[in-house]
Every structure is written in C-alpha cells, then in structure tokens.
PDB file of C-alpha atoms and ligand atoms in Angstrom:
ATOM      1  CA  UNK A 777      18.405   5.466  29.453  1.00  0.00           C
ATOM      2  CA  UNK A 778      16.159   7.937  27.568  1.00  0.00           C
ATOM      3  CA  UNK A 779      16.207   7.819  24.218  1.00  0.00           C
ATOM      4  CA  UNK A 780      16.347  11.672  23.126  1.00  0.00           C
ATOM      5  CA  UNK A 781      14.084  13.014  20.116  1.00  0.00           C
ATOM      6  CA  UNK A 782      15.383  15.910  17.877  1.00  0.00           C
ATOM      7  CA  UNK A 783      12.886  18.674  17.629  1.00  0.00           C
ATOM      8  CA  UNK A 784      13.429  19.715  13.857  1.00  0.00           C
ATOM      9  CA  UNK A 785      12.563  23.375  13.398  1.00  0.00           C
ATOM     10  CA  UNK A 786      14.133  23.650  10.557  1.00  0.00           C
ATOM     11  CA  UNK A 787      11.979  21.305   8.844  1.00  0.00           C
ATOM     12  CA  UNK A 788       8.689  22.895  10.809  1.00  0.00           C
ATOM     13  CA  UNK A 789       9.369  26.297   9.411  1.00  0.00           C
ATOM     14  CA  UNK A 790       9.824  24.772   5.919  1.00  0.00           C
ATOM     15  CA  UNK A 791       6.275  23.291   6.314  1.00  0.00           C
ATOM     16  CA  UNK A 792       4.939  26.705   7.845  1.00  0.00           C
ATOM     17  CA  UNK A 793       6.427  28.767   5.311  1.00  0.00           C
ATOM     18  CA  UNK A 794       4.750  26.829   2.632  1.00  0.00           C
ATOM     19  CA  UNK A 795       1.516  27.189   4.005  1.00  0.00           C
ATOM     20  CA  UNK A 796       1.966  30.779   4.527  1.00  0.00           C
ATOM     21  CA  UNK A 797       2.740  30.905   0.661  1.00  0.00           C
ATOM     22  CA  UNK A 798      -0.649  29.349  -0.226  1.00  0.00           C
ATOM     23  CA  UNK A 799      -2.408  31.547   2.247  1.00  0.00           C
ATOM     24  CA  UNK A 800      -0.504  34.742   0.769  1.00  0.00           C
ATOM     25  CA  UNK A 801      -1.960  33.160  -2.631  1.00  0.00           C
ATOM     26  CA  UNK A 802      -5.709  33.024  -1.489  1.00  0.00           C
ATOM     27  CA  UNK A 803      -5.339  36.173   0.517  1.00  0.00           C
ATOM     28  CA  UNK A 804      -4.152  37.903  -2.718  1.00  0.00           C
ATOM     29  CA  UNK A 805      -6.863  36.234  -4.865  1.00  0.00           C
ATOM     30  CA  UNK A 806      -9.769  37.696  -2.347  1.00  0.00           C
ATOM     31  CA  UNK A 807      -8.357  41.251  -1.813  1.00  0.00           C
ATOM     32  CA  UNK A 808      -5.721  42.036  -4.627  1.00  0.00           C
ATOM     33  CA  UNK A 809      -3.430  42.927  -1.935  1.00  0.00           C
ATOM     34  CA  UNK A 810      -0.239  41.822  -1.377  1.00  0.00           C
ATOM     35  CA  UNK A 811       1.198  41.780   1.949  1.00  0.00           C
ATOM     36  CA  UNK A 812       4.211  43.920   2.423  1.00  0.00           C
ATOM     37  CA  UNK A 813       7.256  43.912   4.949  1.00  0.00           C
ATOM     38  CA  UNK A 814       9.231  46.700   5.545  1.00  0.00           C
ATOM     39  CA  UNK A 815      12.554  45.773   7.218  1.00  0.00           C
ATOM     40  CA  UNK A 816      14.700  48.644   8.752  1.00  0.00           C
ATOM     41  CA  UNK A 817      18.471  47.807   9.181  1.00  0.00           C
ATOM     42  CA  UNK A 818      20.786  50.266  10.612  1.00  0.00           C
ATOM     43  CA  UNK A 819      24.498  49.762  10.447  1.00  0.00           C
ATOM     44  CA  UNK A 820      26.176  46.888   8.926  1.00  0.00           C
ATOM     45  CA  UNK A 821      26.449  44.085  12.258  1.00  0.00           C
ATOM     46  CA  UNK A 822      27.374  41.066  10.108  1.00  0.00           C
ATOM     47  CA  UNK A 823      24.630  38.439  11.778  1.00  0.00           C
ATOM     48  CA  UNK A 824      21.965  41.503  11.359  1.00  0.00           C
ATOM     49  CA  UNK A 825      22.716  41.741   7.830  1.00  0.00           C
ATOM     50  CA  UNK A 826      22.549  38.034   7.258  1.00  0.00           C
ATOM     51  CA  UNK A 827      19.050  37.863   9.159  1.00  0.00           C
ATOM     52  CA  UNK A 828      17.816  40.941   7.207  1.00  0.00           C
ATOM     53  CA  UNK A 829      18.788  39.435   3.930  1.00  0.00           C
ATOM     54  CA  UNK A 830      17.403  35.886   4.744  1.00  0.00           C
ATOM     55  CA  UNK A 831      14.091  37.848   5.762  1.00  0.00           C
ATOM     56  CA  UNK A 832      14.009  39.658   2.390  1.00  0.00           C
ATOM     57  CA  UNK A 833      14.732  36.480   0.577  1.00  0.00           C
ATOM     58  CA  UNK A 834      11.627  34.442   2.620  1.00  0.00           C
ATOM     59  CA  UNK A 835       9.273  37.005   2.189  1.00  0.00           C
ATOM     60  CA  UNK A 836       9.620  37.527  -1.369  1.00  0.00           C
ATOM     61  CA  UNK A 837       9.305  33.447  -1.441  1.00  0.00           C
ATOM     62  CA  UNK A 838       6.108  33.459   0.499  1.00  0.00           C
ATOM     63  CA  UNK A 839       4.981  35.825  -1.995  1.00  0.00           C
ATOM     64  CA  UNK A 840       4.995  39.023  -0.092  1.00  0.00           C
ATOM     65  CA  UNK A 841       6.420  42.077  -1.138  1.00  0.00           C
ATOM     66  CA  UNK A 842       9.659  43.260   0.619  1.00  0.00           C
ATOM     67  CA  UNK A 843      10.935  46.792   1.362  1.00  0.00           C
ATOM     68  CA  UNK A 844      14.292  46.967   2.755  1.00  0.00           C
ATOM     69  CA  UNK A 845      15.759  49.884   4.054  1.00  0.00           C
ATOM     70  CA  UNK A 846      19.343  50.024   4.880  1.00  0.00           C
ATOM     71  CA  UNK A 847      20.581  52.626   6.450  1.00  0.00           C
ATOM     72  CA  UNK A 848      24.038  53.680   7.835  1.00  0.00           C
ATOM     73  CA  UNK A 849      25.413  53.300  11.441  1.00  0.00           C
ATOM     74  CA  UNK A 850      25.572  56.945  12.177  1.00  0.00           C
ATOM     75  CA  UNK A 851      22.038  57.383  10.604  1.00  0.00           C
ATOM     76  CA  UNK A 852      20.804  59.996  13.461  1.00  0.00           C
ATOM     77  CA  UNK A 853      17.595  58.634  15.704  1.00  0.00           C
ATOM     78  CA  UNK A 854      15.261  61.452  14.481  1.00  0.00           C
ATOM     79  CA  UNK A 855      16.248  59.929  10.757  1.00  0.00           C
ATOM     80  CA  UNK A 856      15.044  56.612  11.858  1.00  0.00           C
ATOM     81  CA  UNK A 857      11.638  58.042  13.493  1.00  0.00           C
ATOM     82  CA  UNK A 858      11.466  60.012   9.951  1.00  0.00           C
ATOM     83  CA  UNK A 859      11.317  56.503   8.056  1.00  0.00           C
ATOM     84  CA  UNK A 860       9.187  54.829  10.309  1.00  0.00           C
ATOM     85  CA  UNK A 861       6.698  57.749  10.312  1.00  0.00           C
ATOM     86  CA  UNK A 862       6.488  57.461   6.432  1.00  0.00           C
ATOM     87  CA  UNK A 863       5.911  53.676   6.922  1.00  0.00           C
ATOM     88  CA  UNK A 864       3.342  53.885   8.955  1.00  0.00           C
ATOM     89  CA  UNK A 865       1.655  55.910   6.397  1.00  0.00           C
ATOM     90  CA  UNK A 866       2.011  53.764   3.849  1.00  0.00           C
ATOM     91  CA  UNK A 867      -1.005  51.355   2.823  1.00  0.00           C
ATOM     92  CA  UNK A 868       1.512  49.091   0.817  1.00  0.00           C
ATOM     93  CA  UNK A 869       2.951  48.325   4.122  1.00  0.00           C
ATOM     94  CA  UNK A 870       1.509  45.919   6.871  1.00  0.00           C
ATOM     95  CA  UNK A 871       3.976  44.872   9.041  1.00  0.00           C
ATOM     96  CA  UNK A 872       7.264  47.152  10.050  1.00  0.00           C
ATOM     97  CA  UNK A 873       9.969  45.693  11.504  1.00  0.00           C
ATOM     98  CA  UNK A 874      13.815  47.293  13.021  1.00  0.00           C
ATOM     99  CA  UNK A 875      16.335  44.820  13.578  1.00  0.00           C
ATOM    100  CA  UNK A 876      18.150  44.588  16.811  1.00  0.00           C
ATOM    101  CA  UNK A 877      20.612  45.523  18.088  1.00  0.00           C
ATOM    102  CA  UNK A 878      20.343  49.047  17.049  1.00  0.00           C
ATOM    103  CA  UNK A 879      23.826  51.325  16.847  1.00  0.00           C
ATOM    104  CA  UNK A 880      24.252  52.407  20.816  1.00  0.00           C
ATOM    105  CA  UNK A 881      23.408  56.296  20.090  1.00  0.00           C
ATOM    106  CA  UNK A 882      19.575  54.937  19.243  1.00  0.00           C
ATOM    107  CA  UNK A 883      17.169  54.493  21.834  1.00  0.00           C
ATOM    108  CA  UNK A 884      15.619  51.159  20.905  1.00  0.00           C
ATOM    109  CA  UNK A 885      12.650  51.597  23.056  1.00  0.00           C
ATOM    110  CA  UNK A 886      11.961  54.928  21.617  1.00  0.00           C
ATOM    111  CA  UNK A 887      11.814  53.878  17.997  1.00  0.00           C
ATOM    112  CA  UNK A 888       9.528  50.757  18.556  1.00  0.00           C
ATOM    113  CA  UNK A 889       7.407  53.201  20.490  1.00  0.00           C
ATOM    114  CA  UNK A 890       6.645  55.128  17.178  1.00  0.00           C
ATOM    115  CA  UNK A 891       6.232  51.750  15.045  1.00  0.00           C
ATOM    116  CA  UNK A 892       1.999  51.762  14.488  1.00  0.00           C
ATOM    117  CA  UNK A 893       1.052  48.692  16.653  1.00  0.00           C
ATOM    118  CA  UNK A 894      -1.389  47.338  13.892  1.00  0.00           C
ATOM    119  CA  UNK A 895       1.927  46.862  12.053  1.00  0.00           C
ATOM    120  CA  UNK A 896       4.527  45.852  14.441  1.00  0.00           C
ATOM    121  CA  UNK A 897       4.830  42.358  13.412  1.00  0.00           C
ATOM    122  CA  UNK A 898       7.799  42.078  16.064  1.00  0.00           C
ATOM    123  CA  UNK A 899       5.063  42.515  18.511  1.00  0.00           C
ATOM    124  CA  UNK A 900       7.968  44.587  20.786  1.00  0.00           C
ATOM    125  CA  UNK A 901       5.284  47.552  21.020  1.00  0.00           C
ATOM    126  CA  UNK A 902       4.155  48.146  24.390  1.00  0.00           C
ATOM    127  CA  UNK A 903       0.631  48.154  23.303  1.00  0.00           C
ATOM    128  CA  UNK A 904       1.357  44.431  22.082  1.00  0.00           C
ATOM    129  CA  UNK A 905       3.026  43.862  25.110  1.00  0.00           C
ATOM    130  CA  UNK A 906      -0.051  44.810  27.374  1.00  0.00           C
ATOM    131  CA  UNK A 907      -2.174  43.111  25.062  1.00  0.00           C
ATOM    132  CA  UNK A 908      -0.662  39.803  25.332  1.00  0.00           C
ATOM    133  CA  UNK A 909      -0.397  40.034  28.880  1.00  0.00           C
ATOM    134  CA  UNK A 910      -3.955  41.040  29.574  1.00  0.00           C
ATOM    135  CA  UNK A 911      -5.149  38.070  27.106  1.00  0.00           C
ATOM    136  CA  UNK A 912      -6.002  39.941  24.249  1.00  0.00           C
ATOM    137  CA  UNK A 913      -5.627  39.556  20.391  1.00  0.00           C
ATOM    138  CA  UNK A 914      -1.955  40.741  19.930  1.00  0.00           C
ATOM    139  CA  UNK A 915       0.837  40.568  17.619  1.00  0.00           C
ATOM    140  CA  UNK A 916       3.107  38.304  19.507  1.00  0.00           C
ATOM    141  CA  UNK A 917       7.292  38.597  19.597  1.00  0.00           C
ATOM    142  CA  UNK A 918       8.324  35.787  16.566  1.00  0.00           C
ATOM    143  CA  UNK A 919      10.910  33.693  18.357  1.00  0.00           C
ATOM    144  CA  UNK A 920       8.429  32.857  21.577  1.00  0.00           C
ATOM    145  CA  UNK A 921       5.534  32.290  18.894  1.00  0.00           C
ATOM    146  CA  UNK A 922       7.871  29.857  17.409  1.00  0.00           C
ATOM    147  CA  UNK A 923       8.953  27.823  20.724  1.00  0.00           C
ATOM    148  CA  UNK A 924       5.194  27.143  21.246  1.00  0.00           C
ATOM    149  CA  UNK A 925       4.430  25.792  17.953  1.00  0.00           C
ATOM    150  CA  UNK A 926       7.368  23.548  18.535  1.00  0.00           C
ATOM    151  CA  UNK A 927       6.220  22.405  21.960  1.00  0.00           C
ATOM    152  CA  UNK A 928       2.934  22.090  20.686  1.00  0.00           C
ATOM    153  CA  UNK A 929       4.037  20.157  17.820  1.00  0.00           C
ATOM    154  CA  UNK A 930       5.979  17.576  20.449  1.00  0.00           C
ATOM    155  CA  UNK A 931       3.698  17.645  23.296  1.00  0.00           C
ATOM    156  CA  UNK A 932      -0.027  18.034  22.305  1.00  0.00           C
ATOM    157  CA  UNK A 933      -1.489  19.974  25.211  1.00  0.00           C
ATOM    158  CA  UNK A 934       0.774  21.881  27.265  1.00  0.00           C
ATOM    159  CA  UNK A 935      -1.904  22.609  30.404  1.00  0.00           C
ATOM    160  CA  UNK A 936      -0.887  21.841  33.838  1.00  0.00           C
ATOM    161  CA  UNK A 937       3.009  21.221  32.648  1.00  0.00           C
ATOM    162  CA  UNK A 938       5.924  23.186  34.704  1.00  0.00           C
ATOM    163  CA  UNK A 939       7.747  25.597  32.400  1.00  0.00           C
ATOM    164  CA  UNK A 940      10.950  27.472  33.381  1.00  0.00           C
ATOM    165  CA  UNK A 941      12.097  29.778  31.171  1.00  0.00           C
ATOM    166  CA  UNK A 942      15.861  30.597  31.577  1.00  0.00           C
ATOM    167  CA  UNK A 943      15.964  34.458  30.748  1.00  0.00           C
ATOM    168  CA  UNK A 944      13.848  37.418  31.239  1.00  0.00           C
ATOM    169  CA  UNK A 945      14.578  39.595  27.957  1.00  0.00           C
ATOM    170  CA  UNK A 946      11.538  41.514  26.311  1.00  0.00           C
ATOM    171  CA  UNK A 947      12.578  39.762  22.939  1.00  0.00           C
ATOM    172  CA  UNK A 948      12.137  36.250  24.265  1.00  0.00           C
ATOM    173  CA  UNK A 949      11.926  35.298  27.723  1.00  0.00           C
ATOM    174  CA  UNK A 950       8.908  37.910  29.183  1.00  0.00           C
ATOM    175  CA  UNK A 951       7.030  36.974  25.903  1.00  0.00           C
ATOM    176  CA  UNK A 952       7.561  33.426  26.219  1.00  0.00           C
ATOM    177  CA  UNK A 953       6.215  33.525  29.540  1.00  0.00           C
ATOM    178  CA  UNK A 954       3.026  35.196  28.871  1.00  0.00           C
ATOM    179  CA  UNK A 955       2.719  32.844  26.079  1.00  0.00           C
ATOM    180  CA  UNK A 956       3.286  29.659  27.871  1.00  0.00           C
ATOM    181  CA  UNK A 957       0.742  30.804  30.685  1.00  0.00           C
ATOM    182  CA  UNK A 958      -1.909  31.203  27.810  1.00  0.00           C
ATOM    183  CA  UNK A 959      -1.296  27.546  27.380  1.00  0.00           C
ATOM    184  CA  UNK A 960      -2.004  26.840  31.130  1.00  0.00           C
ATOM    185  CA  UNK A 961       1.655  26.091  31.985  1.00  0.00           C
ATOM    186  CA  UNK A 962       2.731  26.593  35.540  1.00  0.00           C
ATOM    187  CA  UNK A 963       5.238  29.119  34.664  1.00  0.00           C
ATOM    188  CA  UNK A 964       8.825  30.448  36.295  1.00  0.00           C
ATOM    189  CA  UNK A 965      10.886  32.917  34.915  1.00  0.00           C
ATOM    190  CA  UNK A 966      14.378  32.114  36.202  1.00  0.00           C
ATOM    191  CA  UNK A 967      17.791  34.690  35.759  1.00  0.00           C
ATOM    192  CA  UNK A 968      21.272  35.582  36.782  1.00  0.00           C
ATOM    193  CA  UNK A 969      20.421  36.274  40.291  1.00  0.00           C
ATOM    194  CA  UNK A 970      17.858  33.278  40.426  1.00  0.00           C
ATOM    195  CA  UNK A 971      18.929  31.067  43.799  1.00  0.00           C
ATOM    196  CA  UNK A 972      19.418  27.558  43.234  1.00  0.00           C
ATOM    197  CA  UNK A 973      19.453  27.997  39.239  1.00  0.00           C
ATOM    198  CA  UNK A 974      20.107  23.898  38.563  1.00  0.00           C
ATOM    199  CA  UNK A 975      17.402  23.220  40.899  1.00  0.00           C
ATOM    200  CA  UNK A 976      14.678  25.475  39.370  1.00  0.00           C
ATOM    201  CA  UNK A 977      15.531  23.936  36.199  1.00  0.00           C
ATOM    202  CA  UNK A 978      15.435  20.531  37.588  1.00  0.00           C
ATOM    203  CA  UNK A 979      11.448  21.043  37.981  1.00  0.00           C
ATOM    204  CA  UNK A 980      10.827  21.643  34.883  1.00  0.00           C
ATOM    205  CA  UNK A 981       8.763  19.589  32.552  1.00  0.00           C
ATOM    206  CA  UNK A 982       9.595  22.485  29.619  1.00  0.00           C
ATOM    207  CA  UNK A 983      13.188  23.820  29.955  1.00  0.00           C
ATOM    208  CA  UNK A 984      13.732  27.023  28.071  1.00  0.00           C
ATOM    209  CA  UNK A 985      17.490  28.653  27.579  1.00  0.00           C
ATOM    210  CA  UNK A 986      17.192  32.317  26.639  1.00  0.00           C
ATOM    211  CA  UNK A 987      20.121  33.726  28.408  1.00  0.00           C
ATOM    212  CA  UNK A 988      22.752  34.066  25.589  1.00  0.00           C
ATOM    213  CA  UNK A 989      25.286  32.171  27.687  1.00  0.00           C
ATOM    214  CA  UNK A 990      27.258  29.299  25.646  1.00  0.00           C
ATOM    215  CA  UNK A 991      26.177  26.225  26.917  1.00  0.00           C
ATOM    216  CA  UNK A 992      25.308  27.567  30.538  1.00  0.00           C
ATOM    217  CA  UNK A 993      22.526  24.910  30.825  1.00  0.00           C
ATOM    218  CA  UNK A 994      24.224  21.339  32.027  1.00  0.00           C
ATOM    219  CA  UNK A 995      23.059  17.865  31.358  1.00  0.00           C
ATOM    220  CA  UNK A 996      22.560  17.361  35.178  1.00  0.00           C
ATOM    221  CA  UNK A 997      20.100  20.359  35.316  1.00  0.00           C
ATOM    222  CA  UNK A 998      17.700  18.756  33.206  1.00  0.00           C
ATOM    223  CA  UNK A 999      14.673  16.778  34.717  1.00  0.00           C
ATOM    224  CA  UNK A1000      14.821  12.806  33.102  1.00  0.00           C
ATOM    225  CA  UNK A1001      12.252  13.179  29.811  1.00  0.00           C
ATOM    226  CA  UNK A1002      11.939  17.111  30.339  1.00  0.00           C
ATOM    227  CA  UNK A1003      11.272  18.442  26.509  1.00  0.00           C
ATOM    228  CA  UNK A1004      14.494  21.499  26.248  1.00  0.00           C
ATOM    229  CA  UNK A1005      13.875  24.311  23.733  1.00  0.00           C
ATOM    230  CA  UNK A1006      17.222  26.220  23.383  1.00  0.00           C
ATOM    231  CA  UNK A1007      16.796  29.954  22.143  1.00  0.00           C
ATOM    232  CA  UNK A1008      20.548  30.542  22.183  1.00  0.00           C
ATOM    233  CA  UNK A1009      22.914  30.906  19.405  1.00  0.00           C
ATOM    234  CA  UNK A1010      26.301  31.725  20.638  1.00  0.00           C
ATOM    235  CA  UNK A1011      29.146  31.770  18.423  1.00  0.00           C
ATOM    236  CA  UNK A1012      32.571  30.133  20.276  1.00  0.00           C
ATOM    237  CA  UNK A1013      35.798  29.330  19.691  1.00  0.00           C
ATOM    238  CA  UNK A1014      36.357  25.686  19.904  1.00  0.00           C
ATOM    239  CA  UNK A1015      39.558  23.767  21.438  1.00  0.00           C
ATOM    240  CA  UNK A1016      40.159  23.016  17.458  1.00  0.00           C
ATOM    241  CA  UNK A1017      40.503  26.741  16.837  1.00  0.00           C
ATOM    242  CA  UNK A1018      37.276  26.607  14.561  1.00  0.00           C
ATOM    243  CA  UNK A1019      34.345  28.551  15.087  1.00  0.00           C
ATOM    244  CA  UNK A1020      30.995  27.001  15.891  1.00  0.00           C
ATOM    245  CA  UNK A1021      27.398  27.749  17.001  1.00  0.00           C
ATOM    246  CA  UNK A1022      26.159  26.595  20.524  1.00  0.00           C
ATOM    247  CA  UNK A1023      23.184  26.960  22.293  1.00  0.00           C
ATOM    248  CA  UNK A1024      22.500  28.296  25.972  1.00  0.00           C
ATOM    249  CA  UNK A1025      22.149  24.148  26.845  1.00  0.00           C
ATOM    250  CA  UNK A1026      24.945  21.814  26.779  1.00  0.00           C
ATOM    251  CA  UNK A1027      23.252  19.500  23.858  1.00  0.00           C
ATOM    252  CA  UNK A1028      25.593  16.369  24.461  1.00  0.00           C
ATOM    253  CA  UNK A1029      24.926  16.526  27.786  1.00  0.00           C
ATOM    254  CA  UNK A1030      21.224  16.711  27.076  1.00  0.00           C
ATOM    255  CA  UNK A1031      21.355  13.220  25.186  1.00  0.00           C
ATOM    256  CA  UNK A1032      19.790  10.512  27.282  1.00  0.00           C
ATOM    257  CA  UNK A1033      18.402  13.097  29.748  1.00  0.00           C
ATOM    258  CA  UNK A1034      16.004  15.332  27.859  1.00  0.00           C
ATOM    259  CA  UNK A1035      12.752  13.738  26.410  1.00  0.00           C
ATOM    260  CA  UNK A1036      13.291  16.016  23.516  1.00  0.00           C
ATOM    261  CA  UNK A1037      15.490  19.064  22.467  1.00  0.00           C
ATOM    262  CA  UNK A1038      16.131  21.460  19.693  1.00  0.00           C
ATOM    263  CA  UNK A1039      19.542  21.463  17.994  1.00  0.00           C
ATOM    264  CA  UNK A1040      21.303  24.780  17.525  1.00  0.00           C
ATOM    265  CA  UNK A1041      21.268  25.692  14.454  1.00  0.00           C
ATOM    266  CA  UNK A1042      18.585  24.267  13.180  1.00  0.00           C
ATOM    267  CA  UNK A1043      16.082  24.498  15.921  1.00  0.00           C
ATOM    268  CA  UNK A1044      14.128  27.609  17.282  1.00  0.00           C
ATOM    269  CA  UNK A1045      16.309  29.645  14.458  1.00  0.00           C
ATOM    270  CA  UNK A1046      14.520  29.399  11.427  1.00  0.00           C
ATOM    271  CA  UNK A1047      10.914  29.801  13.381  1.00  0.00           C
ATOM    272  CA  UNK A1048      11.607  33.106  14.029  1.00  0.00           C
ATOM    273  CA  UNK A1049      11.703  34.242  10.250  1.00  0.00           C
ATOM    274  CA  UNK A1050       8.657  31.742   9.497  1.00  0.00           C
ATOM    275  CA  UNK A1051       6.479  33.236  12.396  1.00  0.00           C
ATOM    276  CA  UNK A1052       7.641  36.709  11.030  1.00  0.00           C
ATOM    277  CA  UNK A1053       5.850  35.982   8.080  1.00  0.00           C
ATOM    278  CA  UNK A1054       3.014  34.214   9.886  1.00  0.00           C
ATOM    279  CA  UNK A1055       2.498  37.971  11.481  1.00  0.00           C
ATOM    280  CA  UNK A1056       2.725  39.967   8.692  1.00  0.00           C
ATOM    281  CA  UNK A1057       0.030  37.668   6.836  1.00  0.00           C
ATOM    282  CA  UNK A1058      -2.270  38.185  10.105  1.00  0.00           C
ATOM    283  CA  UNK A1059      -1.277  42.169  10.109  1.00  0.00           C
ATOM    284  CA  UNK A1060      -2.285  42.501   6.456  1.00  0.00           C
ATOM    285  CA  UNK A1061      -5.808  40.528   7.254  1.00  0.00           C
ATOM    286  CA  UNK A1062      -6.391  42.881  10.225  1.00  0.00           C
ATOM    287  CA  UNK A1063      -5.692  45.965   8.403  1.00  0.00           C
ATOM    288  CA  UNK A1064      -7.390  44.992   4.864  1.00  0.00           C
ATOM    289  CA  UNK A1065     -10.175  42.938   6.010  1.00  0.00           C
TER     290      UNK A1065
HETATM  291  N1  LIG B1946      13.917  43.361  15.352  1.00  0.00           N
HETATM  292  C1  LIG B1946      14.308  41.909  15.828  1.00  0.00           C
HETATM  293  N2  LIG B1946      15.586  41.651  15.909  1.00  0.00           N
HETATM  294  C2  LIG B1946      16.063  40.632  16.177  1.00  0.00           C
HETATM  295  C3  LIG B1946      15.473  39.506  16.457  1.00  0.00           C
HETATM  296  C4  LIG B1946      13.768  39.693  16.248  1.00  0.00           C
HETATM  297  O1  LIG B1946      13.132  38.651  16.196  1.00  0.00           O
HETATM  298  N3  LIG B1946      13.352  41.275  15.740  1.00  0.00           N
HETATM  299  N4  LIG B1946      15.759  38.269  16.979  1.00  0.00           N
HETATM  300  C5  LIG B1946      17.246  38.038  16.502  1.00  0.00           C
HETATM  301  C6  LIG B1946      17.716  37.947  15.132  1.00  0.00           C
HETATM  302  N5  LIG B1946      16.928  37.009  14.039  1.00  0.00           N
HETATM  303  C7  LIG B1946      16.005  38.018  13.446  1.00  0.00           C
HETATM  304  O2  LIG B1946      15.850  38.633  13.561  1.00  0.00           O
HETATM  305  C8  LIG B1946      17.124  35.659  13.937  1.00  0.00           C
HETATM  306  C9  LIG B1946      18.180  34.888  14.503  1.00  0.00           C
HETATM  307  C10 LIG B1946      18.334  33.658  14.187  1.00  0.00           C
HETATM  308  C11 LIG B1946      17.946  32.986  13.060  1.00  0.00           C
HETATM  309  C12 LIG B1946      18.065  31.828  12.549  1.00  0.00           C
HETATM  310  O3  LIG B1946      17.687  31.192  11.667  1.00  0.00           O
HETATM  311  N6  LIG B1946      19.331  31.451  13.434  1.00  0.00           N
HETATM  312  C13 LIG B1946      19.924  29.750  12.559  1.00  0.00           C
HETATM  313  C14 LIG B1946      21.522  30.078  12.730  1.00  0.00           C
HETATM  314  C15 LIG B1946      21.657  30.951  11.682  1.00  0.00           C
HETATM  315  C16 LIG B1946      23.311  31.586  11.913  1.00  0.00           C
HETATM  316  O4  LIG B1946      24.349  31.078  11.140  1.00  0.00           O
HETATM  317  O5  LIG B1946      23.459  32.534  12.538  1.00  0.00           O
HETATM  318  C17 LIG B1946      19.515  28.713  13.685  1.00  0.00           C
HETATM  319  O6  LIG B1946      19.011  28.755  14.827  1.00  0.00           O
HETATM  320  O7  LIG B1946      19.599  27.606  12.663  1.00  0.00           O
HETATM  321  C18 LIG B1946      17.044  33.841  12.710  1.00  0.00           C
HETATM  322  C19 LIG B1946      16.784  35.196  12.900  1.00  0.00           C
HETATM  323  C20 LIG B1946      17.523  39.548  17.207  1.00  0.00           C
HETATM  324  N7  LIG B1946      17.534  40.214  16.465  1.00  0.00           N
HETATM  325 MG1  LIG B1947      20.605  51.876  22.642  1.00  0.00          MG
END
C-alpha cells in the first residue's frame, strides 16, 4: 500500500509570506515606495468578508499598505466602476482586487474589464488571461499559481506528466491548465459533460479537483501514486449534524492510493492569499521600476 504524503499548503504559504515580507523591506529601502493593495468588497457575504479581512491583515503583515473599500450590497455598477477609476489613477495603489462573487445586479466581467491590467493582481482581466495564453509575462490568477508552486515543491519538474484539471472556471480551471502547459505537462480539462470522468481522472499523474462539488472525486478515480491537488472548499453538514469543510476529493478514500494530496482546509486555500501578496509586489516592481 502507498503511503500518501500530505502537502502542507499552510506551512508553504507561511514561508512564502515571510520571504515576500523581506522582499518588500528591500524594495521599500531601494525605492522609498510601499507596495499598496486595494480590495473592493460589495455586500456582506460571510465567507467573502472573512477572506477580505484575512487579505487586509496579511497585506499589513507583509509590510505593504492595505486599502479596504467595503460597499453596501445595493451599490450600483456605476459606483463600483467609479471607484475602480479612482484606484487606477492612484499611484499609491499597485494592486486592485474586486472580491468575487459580486451581487447579481453587477456584471463581474464589466467590472473586471475596467481594472488597469498592470494593477490586476487577481490576473482576471482579459489582457492578463490572453498574455498567459500566448506565453507573455502576465499577472497570473492566485489560486492556480499556488497550485503550481505546491506541485513543483512536491514533484520537482512537471515536464511530460499527464495532468487532468476537473473544472473549467475562468478563476481556476482555465488559467491552471495554461500554467501546467507552460510547465510542459500534457493537459486535459475535464468538466460536467466529460464522458467517463472516472476513466479520464485515472490517467492523471497530477489530478486537480476544481469543480466545487463536495467529495465528487472518489478514491478509485485516482491513479496509484498520483499527486492530487484539491481546490474545492465546500461547507457541508455531516451525519453528526455538524458543519465541516470538505474538498472536491474524497480525502479519506484517497489515502493509500494517492502519492500526495492537499488537505482541505490547509492546502491550496492559504496559498491564494500568499500568491496575491506575491502578485502585488510583482505589480509594484513593474509600475515603479
Ligand atoms: N477576487 C477574488 N475572489 C475570489 C478568489 C480570488 O482569488 N480572487 N478566490 C476565492 C476566495 N478566496 C480569496 O479571495 C479564498 C478562498 C479560501 C481561502 C483559504 O485560505 N481557505 C482556507 C479555509 C478557510 C475557511 O475556513 O473558509 C483553507 O482552504 O485552508 C483563501 C482565499 C473566491 N473569490
Ligand atoms: Mg453577476
């Protein structure tokens, strides 16, 4: 039986954030500029509020300036666009992020399209998505970037490996497939219409769950020894009536089959904010340098 290794994203993210903090100190000493991150939250979604609070705290801990803009749920799209125009023009702001999801009356794509691509630290602007797709320097979405960092730390070179990404979102699935292609993986994006999904998953040396469906990927979908990255964060009520967080992969079933796996929580999640800080420093270097 295979001994399944746990990929500790929480510890990796802590080390990364410490390195970013020391790079921020050096950048500030060299330029006199403190990188600044502006986060826009519309409404009071409880999970989003927690993520935004954590982003603000970790931005300050890394020695950067944090600008939080919390707007009521009924804010109009025009008001959000006006705020973004102000942030685009503000030289103390090097990174701009609009927390998703937005309330239903706001067109997220229209909002994301107005962020200056040079300040788009989420990497969601079509200019950054396009630059990533054609192999140019780009700001890259944080969760996929974190996944690839964990994979390279676990496996070294990814070249030639068969990667299956289950999920085709603009935030995770599509950019992650581009990043894996850049690492010379053979990449498949699978989704709800994929035929024989278990069989497709069983081909994977690297299996990524990014569908947002609790424990959908079963243990017997995993090729023995494969590295499994679980991007899902699903809140479920267990048989005992208690709420808990599970991923897209049936974690217990993966034990003894996967070579390595990220837990939920404590796997990919913490990497998202660490990579956001890395992107903010990258954006500041490009804007100031
Ligand atoms: N503008 C953006 N919106 C959203 C993004 C994003 O990258 N940019 N990603 C997610 C939410 N997110 C950050 O915004 C995020 C999600 C999860 C975590 C995290 O650390 N998760 C912990 C568990 C936390 C919990 O108990 O809920 C973990 O997995 O260990 C950080 C950031 C959607 N929106
Ligand atoms: Mg909408």
